Coordinates of C-alpha atoms and ligand atoms in Angstrom, one line a residue:
M404 CA -10.7 7.3 18.2
Q405 CA -10.4 4.9 21.1
A406 CA -6.9 4.0 22.3
L407 CA -6.6 0.9 24.4
T408 CA -3.3 -0.5 25.8
I409 CA -2.3 -4.1 26.1
N410 CA -0.2 -4.2 29.2
L411 CA 2.8 -6.4 28.7
G412 CA 5.5 -4.5 30.5
A413 CA 8.2 -3.2 28.1
R414 CA 6.3 -4.9 25.2
S415 CA 3.0 -3.0 25.9
Y416 CA 1.4 -1.6 22.8
P417 CA -1.6 0.6 21.8
I418 CA -4.7 -0.7 20.0
L419 CA -6.2 2.2 18.1
V420 CA -9.9 1.8 17.0
G421 CA -11.8 4.4 14.9
P422 CA -12.8 5.7 11.5
G423 CA -10.2 6.9 9.0
L424 CA -7.2 5.7 11.0
L425 CA -5.6 4.2 7.9
E426 CA -4.8 7.8 7.0
T427 CA -4.7 9.5 10.3
A428 CA -3.0 7.2 12.8
W429 CA 0.6 7.5 11.7
A430 CA 1.9 10.9 12.7
E431 CA 1.7 10.1 16.4
Q432 CA 3.0 6.6 15.9
A433 CA 5.9 7.4 13.7
R434 CA 8.2 6.1 16.5
V435 CA 7.3 2.5 15.5
L436 CA 8.1 3.1 11.8
G437 CA 11.5 3.2 10.3
G438 CA 12.5 4.9 7.1
R439 CA 11.1 1.8 5.4
V440 CA 8.3 -0.6 6.1
C441 CA 7.2 -3.8 4.3
V442 CA 3.5 -4.1 3.9
I443 CA 2.1 -7.7 3.4
T444 CA -1.4 -7.8 2.0
N445 CA -3.5 -9.7 -0.5
A446 CA -5.1 -9.4 -3.9
V447 CA -8.5 -8.4 -2.4
V448 CA -7.4 -5.9 0.1
A449 CA -4.6 -4.3 -1.9
P450 CA -6.9 -2.6 -4.5
L451 CA -9.0 -1.2 -1.7
Y452 CA -6.5 0.1 0.8
L453 CA -2.8 -0.4 -0.2
E454 CA -2.3 2.9 -1.9
R455 CA -4.1 4.9 0.8
L456 CA -1.9 3.3 3.4
R457 CA 1.2 3.8 1.4
A458 CA 0.4 7.5 0.8
A459 CA -0.3 8.0 4.6
L460 CA 3.0 6.3 5.5
A461 CA 4.9 8.4 3.0
Q462 CA 3.5 11.6 4.7
V463 CA 5.3 10.6 7.8
G464 CA 8.5 9.7 6.0
A465 CA 8.1 5.9 5.7
D466 CA 8.7 4.3 2.3
A467 CA 6.6 1.2 1.9
T468 CA 7.5 -1.8 -0.2
A469 CA 4.6 -4.2 -0.6
L470 CA 3.9 -7.9 -1.2
V471 CA 0.5 -8.8 -2.5
L472 CA -0.3 -12.4 -1.8
P473 CA -3.2 -14.6 -3.1
D474 CA -6.3 -14.4 -1.0
G475 CA -7.6 -17.1 1.3
E476 CA -7.1 -19.5 4.2
S477 CA -5.8 -22.2 1.8
F478 CA -2.7 -20.0 1.3
K479 CA -1.9 -19.8 5.0
N480 CA 0.9 -22.3 4.6
G481 CA 4.6 -22.8 4.3
A482 CA 4.8 -22.0 0.6
T483 CA 3.3 -18.5 1.2
L484 CA 5.5 -18.0 4.1
D485 CA 8.5 -18.7 1.9
A486 CA 7.3 -16.1 -0.6
I487 CA 7.3 -13.6 2.2
Y488 CA 10.8 -14.4 3.2
D489 CA 11.9 -14.2 -0.5
H490 CA 10.3 -10.7 -0.7
L491 CA 12.0 -9.5 2.5
L492 CA 15.4 -10.8 1.4
G493 CA 14.9 -9.5 -2.2
E494 CA 14.0 -6.0 -0.8
R495 CA 17.0 -6.2 1.6
C496 CA 14.8 -5.6 4.6
D497 CA 16.9 -5.6 7.7
R498 CA 16.2 -6.2 11.4
S499 CA 14.8 -2.7 11.8
T500 CA 12.3 -2.9 9.0
P501 CA 8.8 -3.3 10.4
V502 CA 6.5 -5.8 8.7
V503 CA 3.0 -4.3 8.4
A504 CA 0.0 -6.7 8.0
L505 CA -2.8 -5.1 6.0
G506 CA -5.7 -7.5 5.8
G507 CA -7.7 -10.0 7.8
G508 CA -6.6 -12.8 10.1
V509 CA -4.9 -14.8 7.4
I510 CA -2.6 -12.0 6.4
G511 CA -2.0 -11.1 10.1
D512 CA -1.1 -14.6 11.1
L513 CA 1.2 -15.1 8.1
A514 CA 2.9 -11.7 8.2
G515 CA 3.2 -12.0 12.0
F516 CA 4.9 -15.4 11.8
A517 CA 7.3 -14.0 9.1
A518 CA 8.1 -11.1 11.4
A519 CA 8.7 -13.4 14.3
T520 CA 11.2 -15.5 12.4
Y521 CA 12.8 -13.3 9.7
Q522 CA 16.3 -12.6 10.9
R523 CA 15.1 -13.9 14.3
G524 CA 12.5 -11.3 14.7
V525 CA 11.6 -7.9 13.3
P526 CA 9.1 -5.2 14.4
F527 CA 5.5 -6.0 13.5
I528 CA 2.4 -3.7 13.0
Q529 CA -1.1 -5.0 12.6
V530 CA -3.6 -3.1 10.3
P531 CA -6.6 -5.4 10.5
T532 CA -9.4 -4.9 7.9
T533 CA -11.9 -7.6 8.9
L534 CA -14.2 -7.6 11.9
L535 CA -12.6 -10.8 13.0
A536 CA -9.1 -9.4 12.8
Q537 CA -10.1 -6.2 14.6
V538 CA -11.7 -7.9 17.5
D539 CA -9.4 -10.9 17.9
S540 CA -6.6 -12.0 15.6
S541 CA -4.6 -8.7 15.4
V542 CA -4.4 -8.5 19.2
G543 CA -2.4 -10.8 21.5
G544 CA 0.5 -11.9 19.4
K545 CA -0.5 -15.4 18.2
T546 CA 1.0 -15.9 14.7
G547 CA 1.3 -18.9 12.5
I548 CA 0.4 -21.1 9.6
N549 CA -1.7 -24.2 9.0
H550 CA -0.4 -27.7 8.4
P551 CA -2.4 -30.1 6.2
R552 CA -2.9 -32.2 9.3
G553 CA -3.9 -29.4 11.6
K554 CA -5.0 -25.8 11.9
N555 CA -2.4 -23.2 13.2
M556 CA 0.0 -26.0 14.0
I557 CA 3.2 -24.1 13.2
G558 CA 3.6 -20.7 14.8
A559 CA 5.0 -18.3 17.4
F560 CA 4.0 -15.7 19.9
W561 CA 5.1 -12.4 18.5
Q562 CA 3.5 -9.3 19.8
P563 CA 2.9 -6.3 17.4
R564 CA 4.2 -2.9 18.3
L565 CA 0.9 -1.3 17.3
V566 CA -2.6 -2.2 16.1
V567 CA -4.5 0.2 13.9
A568 CA -8.1 -0.8 13.4
D569 CA -9.8 1.6 10.9
T570 CA -13.5 0.8 11.3
E571 CA -14.3 2.3 8.0
T572 CA -12.6 -0.6 6.2
L573 CA -15.5 -2.8 7.4
N574 CA -17.8 -1.0 4.9
T575 CA -16.3 -3.1 2.1
L576 CA -16.4 -6.4 4.0
P577 CA -18.7 -9.1 2.5
E578 CA -21.7 -9.9 4.8
R579 CA -20.5 -13.5 5.3
E580 CA -17.2 -12.1 6.7
L581 CA -19.0 -9.7 8.9
S582 CA -21.0 -12.6 10.4
A583 CA -17.8 -14.6 10.9
G584 CA -16.3 -11.8 12.9
L585 CA -19.4 -11.6 15.1
A586 CA -18.8 -15.2 16.2
E587 CA -15.7 -14.0 18.0
V588 CA -17.5 -11.0 19.4
V589 CA -20.2 -13.2 20.9
K590 CA -17.4 -15.3 22.3
Y591 CA -16.3 -12.5 24.7
G592 CA -19.8 -12.1 26.1
L593 CA -20.2 -15.9 26.6
I594 CA -16.8 -16.5 28.3
R595 CA -16.5 -13.5 30.6
D596 CA -18.8 -10.5 30.0
L597 CA -22.5 -11.1 30.6
P598 CA -23.4 -7.4 30.3
F599 CA -21.8 -7.4 26.9
L600 CA -23.7 -10.5 25.9
E601 CA -26.9 -8.7 26.9
W602 CA -25.8 -5.7 24.9
L603 CA -25.2 -7.9 21.9
E604 CA -28.7 -9.4 22.3
A605 CA -30.1 -5.8 22.2
N606 CA -27.9 -4.6 19.4
M607 CA -27.3 -7.5 17.0
D608 CA -29.6 -6.0 14.3
Q609 CA -27.6 -2.7 14.4
L610 CA -24.4 -4.6 14.1
M611 CA -25.7 -6.6 11.1
A612 CA -26.7 -3.2 9.6
R613 CA -23.1 -2.0 10.2
D614 CA -24.2 0.8 12.4
A615 CA -20.9 2.6 13.0
A616 CA -21.4 3.4 16.6
A617 CA -22.5 -0.1 17.4
L618 CA -19.6 -1.7 15.6
S619 CA -17.1 0.6 17.3
F620 CA -18.5 -0.2 20.7
A621 CA -18.4 -4.0 20.0
I622 CA -14.8 -3.8 18.7
E623 CA -13.6 -1.7 21.7
R624 CA -15.3 -3.9 24.2
S625 CA -14.0 -7.1 22.5
C626 CA -10.4 -5.7 22.4
A627 CA -10.7 -4.6 26.0
N628 CA -11.7 -8.1 27.0
K629 CA -8.9 -9.7 25.0
A630 CA -6.3 -7.2 26.3
E631 CA -7.1 -8.2 29.9
V632 CA -7.0 -11.9 29.2
V633 CA -3.7 -11.7 27.3
A634 CA -2.1 -9.4 29.8
A635 CA -2.8 -12.0 32.5
D636 CA -1.7 -15.1 30.6
E637 CA 0.3 -14.0 27.5
L638 CA 1.6 -17.4 26.6
E639 CA -1.5 -19.4 27.5
T640 CA 0.3 -21.3 30.3
A641 CA -2.2 -20.9 33.1
R642 CA -3.1 -24.3 34.5
E643 CA -6.7 -23.4 34.5
G644 CA -8.7 -20.8 32.7
G645 CA -6.4 -18.0 31.4
R646 CA -5.9 -17.3 27.8
A647 CA -7.2 -20.7 26.8
L648 CA -10.7 -19.5 27.5
L649 CA -10.5 -17.4 24.3
N650 CA -10.7 -20.7 22.5
L651 CA -14.4 -21.4 23.3
G652 CA -15.7 -23.4 20.3
H653 CA -12.3 -23.5 18.7
T654 CA -11.3 -27.1 19.2
F655 CA -14.6 -28.3 17.7
G656 CA -14.2 -25.5 15.1
H657 CA -10.7 -26.4 14.1
A658 CA -11.9 -29.9 13.4
I659 CA -14.6 -28.5 11.1
E660 CA -12.1 -26.2 9.3
T661 CA -9.5 -29.0 8.8
G662 CA -12.1 -31.7 8.0
M663 CA -14.0 -29.6 5.4
G664 CA -10.7 -28.3 3.8
Y665 CA -9.3 -24.9 4.7
G666 CA -11.4 -22.0 3.3
N667 CA -14.7 -23.9 2.9
W668 CA -16.0 -23.0 6.2
L669 CA -14.9 -19.6 7.4
H670 CA -13.1 -19.6 10.7
G671 CA -15.8 -17.7 12.4
E672 CA -18.5 -20.0 11.0
A673 CA -16.6 -23.0 12.3
V674 CA -16.3 -21.3 15.7
A675 CA -20.0 -20.6 15.8
A676 CA -20.9 -24.2 15.2
G677 CA -18.2 -25.3 17.6
T678 CA -19.6 -22.9 20.2
M679 CA -22.9 -24.7 20.0
M680 CA -21.1 -28.0 20.5
A681 CA -19.4 -26.6 23.6
C682 CA -22.7 -25.3 24.9
E683 CA -24.4 -28.6 24.3
L684 CA -21.7 -30.4 26.3
S685 CA -22.0 -27.8 29.0
R686 CA -25.8 -28.5 29.1
R687 CA -25.2 -32.2 29.3
L688 CA -22.9 -31.6 32.3
G689 CA -25.7 -29.7 34.0
W690 CA -24.1 -26.3 33.8
L691 CA -26.3 -24.6 31.1
S692 CA -30.1 -24.9 30.9
A693 CA -31.9 -25.7 27.7
A694 CA -33.1 -22.1 27.8
D695 CA -29.4 -20.9 27.9
L696 CA -28.6 -23.0 24.9
E697 CA -31.6 -21.6 23.0
R698 CA -30.4 -18.0 23.9
V699 CA -27.0 -18.7 22.4
R700 CA -28.5 -20.3 19.3
A701 CA -30.9 -17.4 18.7
L702 CA -28.1 -14.8 19.0
L703 CA -25.8 -16.7 16.5
L704 CA -28.7 -17.2 14.1
R705 CA -29.4 -13.4 14.2
A706 CA -25.8 -13.0 13.2
R707 CA -26.5 -15.4 10.3
L708 CA -24.0 -17.9 11.6
P709 CA -24.3 -21.7 11.3
V710 CA -25.4 -23.3 14.6
R711 CA -24.9 -26.9 13.5
G712 CA -21.7 -28.6 12.4
P713 CA -21.3 -30.4 9.1
A714 CA -21.8 -34.2 8.9
L715 CA -18.1 -35.2 9.1
G716 CA -19.0 -38.1 11.4
A717 CA -18.1 -38.2 15.1
D718 CA -15.0 -40.4 14.5
I719 CA -13.5 -37.8 12.2
Y720 CA -14.3 -34.9 14.7
L721 CA -12.7 -36.8 17.6
D722 CA -9.7 -37.8 15.5
L723 CA -9.1 -34.2 14.3
M724 CA -9.8 -32.8 17.8
G725 CA -7.2 -35.3 19.2
H726 CA -4.5 -33.5 17.1
D727 CA -5.5 -30.0 18.4
K728 CA -3.1 -28.0 20.5
K729 CA -5.5 -28.2 23.4
V730 CA -4.7 -31.9 24.1
V731 CA -2.8 -32.1 27.4
A732 CA -1.4 -35.4 28.5
G733 CA -3.6 -37.2 26.1
R734 CA -6.9 -35.6 27.3
L735 CA -8.8 -32.9 25.5
R736 CA -8.8 -29.7 27.5
L737 CA -12.0 -28.1 26.3
V738 CA -13.4 -24.7 27.1
L739 CA -17.0 -25.0 28.4
L740 CA -19.5 -22.7 30.1
R741 CA -20.3 -23.0 33.8
R742 CA -23.0 -20.4 33.1
L743 CA -23.5 -17.7 30.4
G744 CA -20.7 -15.2 31.0
E745 CA -18.3 -17.6 32.8
A746 CA -16.1 -20.1 31.0
V747 CA -13.8 -22.8 32.4
T748 CA -11.2 -25.2 31.0
W749 CA -12.3 -28.8 31.5
A750 CA -10.3 -31.9 30.9
E751 CA -12.7 -34.3 32.6
A752 CA -15.2 -34.8 29.8
T753 CA -15.1 -38.4 28.6
P754 CA -14.9 -39.3 24.9
A755 CA -18.4 -40.6 25.1
E756 CA -19.7 -37.3 26.5
I757 CA -17.8 -35.4 23.8
R758 CA -19.1 -37.7 21.1
A759 CA -22.7 -37.3 22.3
A760 CA -22.5 -33.5 22.2
I761 CA -21.0 -33.6 18.7
V762 CA -23.7 -36.0 17.4
A763 CA -26.5 -33.8 18.9
S764 CA -25.0 -30.7 17.3
C765 CA -24.3 -31.9 13.7
D766 CA -26.3 -32.3 10.6
Ligands
NAD988 P1 -9.4 -13.6 6.1 O1 -8.1 -13.0 6.5 O2 -9.4 -14.7 5.1 O3 -10.3 -12.4 5.5 C1 -11.6 -12.7 5.1 C2 -11.9 -12.2 3.6 O4 -12.1 -10.8 3.6 C3 -10.7 -12.5 2.7 O5 -11.2 -12.8 1.4 C4 -10.0 -11.1 2.7 O6 -9.2 -10.9 1.5 C5 -11.2 -10.2 2.7 N1 -11.0 -8.9 3.2 C6 -10.2 -8.5 4.3 N2 -10.5 -7.2 4.6 C7 -11.4 -6.8 3.7 C8 -12.1 -5.5 3.6 N3 -11.9 -4.5 4.4 N4 -13.0 -5.4 2.6 C9 -13.3 -6.5 1.8 N5 -12.7 -7.7 1.9 C10 -11.8 -7.8 2.9 O7 -10.2 -14.1 7.4 P2 -10.4 -13.5 8.8 O8 -11.8 -14.0 9.2 O9 -10.1 -12.1 8.9 O10 -9.3 -14.3 9.7 C11 -9.4 -15.7 9.8 C12 -8.0 -16.2 10.2 O11 -7.6 -15.6 11.4 C13 -8.0 -17.7 10.4 O12 -6.8 -18.2 9.7 C14 -7.8 -17.9 11.9 O13 -7.1 -19.0 12.2 C15 -7.1 -16.6 12.3 N6 -7.3 -16.2 13.7 C16 -6.1 -15.9 14.4 C17 -6.2 -15.5 15.7 C18 -5.0 -15.1 16.4 O14 -5.1 -14.8 17.6 N7 -3.9 -15.0 15.8 C19 -7.5 -15.4 16.3 C20 -8.6 -15.7 15.5 C21 -8.5 -16.1 14.2
LIG989 N1 -7.8 -16.4 19.5 C1 -7.3 -17.0 20.7 C2 -6.2 -16.2 21.3 O1 -5.7 -15.2 20.9 O2 -5.6 -16.7 22.3

């Protein structure tokens, strides 16, 4: 097992990564559990892991109530959030009852937002079961729901007390979801960790084959990168760079997710196509070479990810991107690459430049 720490002063917390942790993590972490916990999960994950988690928690004296939600991004909304509040109230959960998210990023974001807001905030524990959640969404405290007009538009920063990433849960993950998680893994290499990017180029086939050692290394390295970035700029307020750099490809990707209807393109798939748009714009600005662009494309293709966006039309992309949270004073603040391994925030791209990059990167 690897234990990383995210350094946020009094709100610092451990990120545990390793096989079998669903069962073995709790004895030493019992301080974050009360006598009761409320597990939020979904109809796909519950049959696989809920009873194992419940039994492990019972062994350390924590009695778990559970709410099993319908599966999917299309349920990451206000109606599902209300169902969580109804459950917490119905079970008489109080301000000391931790909410435990057992599932992927959808469950983590929903349960985290419920934890942030129920009775003005209750303790929160992340038990991520997708690669994407283990390398990204369970770490750093972003929580929230979608609005029909925009992805992740309603939310709060609410840090978990603990993240438990059991790498064995990835054995049941569908291949398309494994690929989606790899989009966020590649992101860390592209924005700030060239040696990791090179490692990914050498090891992508092992990752796709679910080699346990390769997956563990990729998860730990991703979490270590994310922990450093979040510790330096927890609330994404840095004027330049900072936490915003974790959004490489996301402003384009959110337009794909919203434009195609939530759940049709997976988040990681949209991020992969969005990353290629950001790289294309970086090439047009003279920062990346054609060979760099080809290197990124080849790596994403080996992860079986889409490298071109859907044909929404540039006007729709630009309209949806204009609603993104990354708009500052009316200008899109995009994350672009100065070179492979070094990202910047950039608000100087003109609408014409952005449009041209979209047109060149779409079907
Ligand atoms: P997801 O939560 O929808 O999970 C993907 C699918 O895998 C679902 O069908 C789920 O039920 C299933 N699943 C989960 N664990 C499984 C397992 N071990 N075995 C078999 N099936 C399993 O999607 P995701 O990719 O994990 O997360 C995407 C969400 O995360 C998006 O809503 C995105 O906006 C959000 N996100 C949040 C942050 C953040 O910082 N909070 C960062 C990145 C992404
Ligand atoms: N996924 C972007 C962030 O956590 O900031």
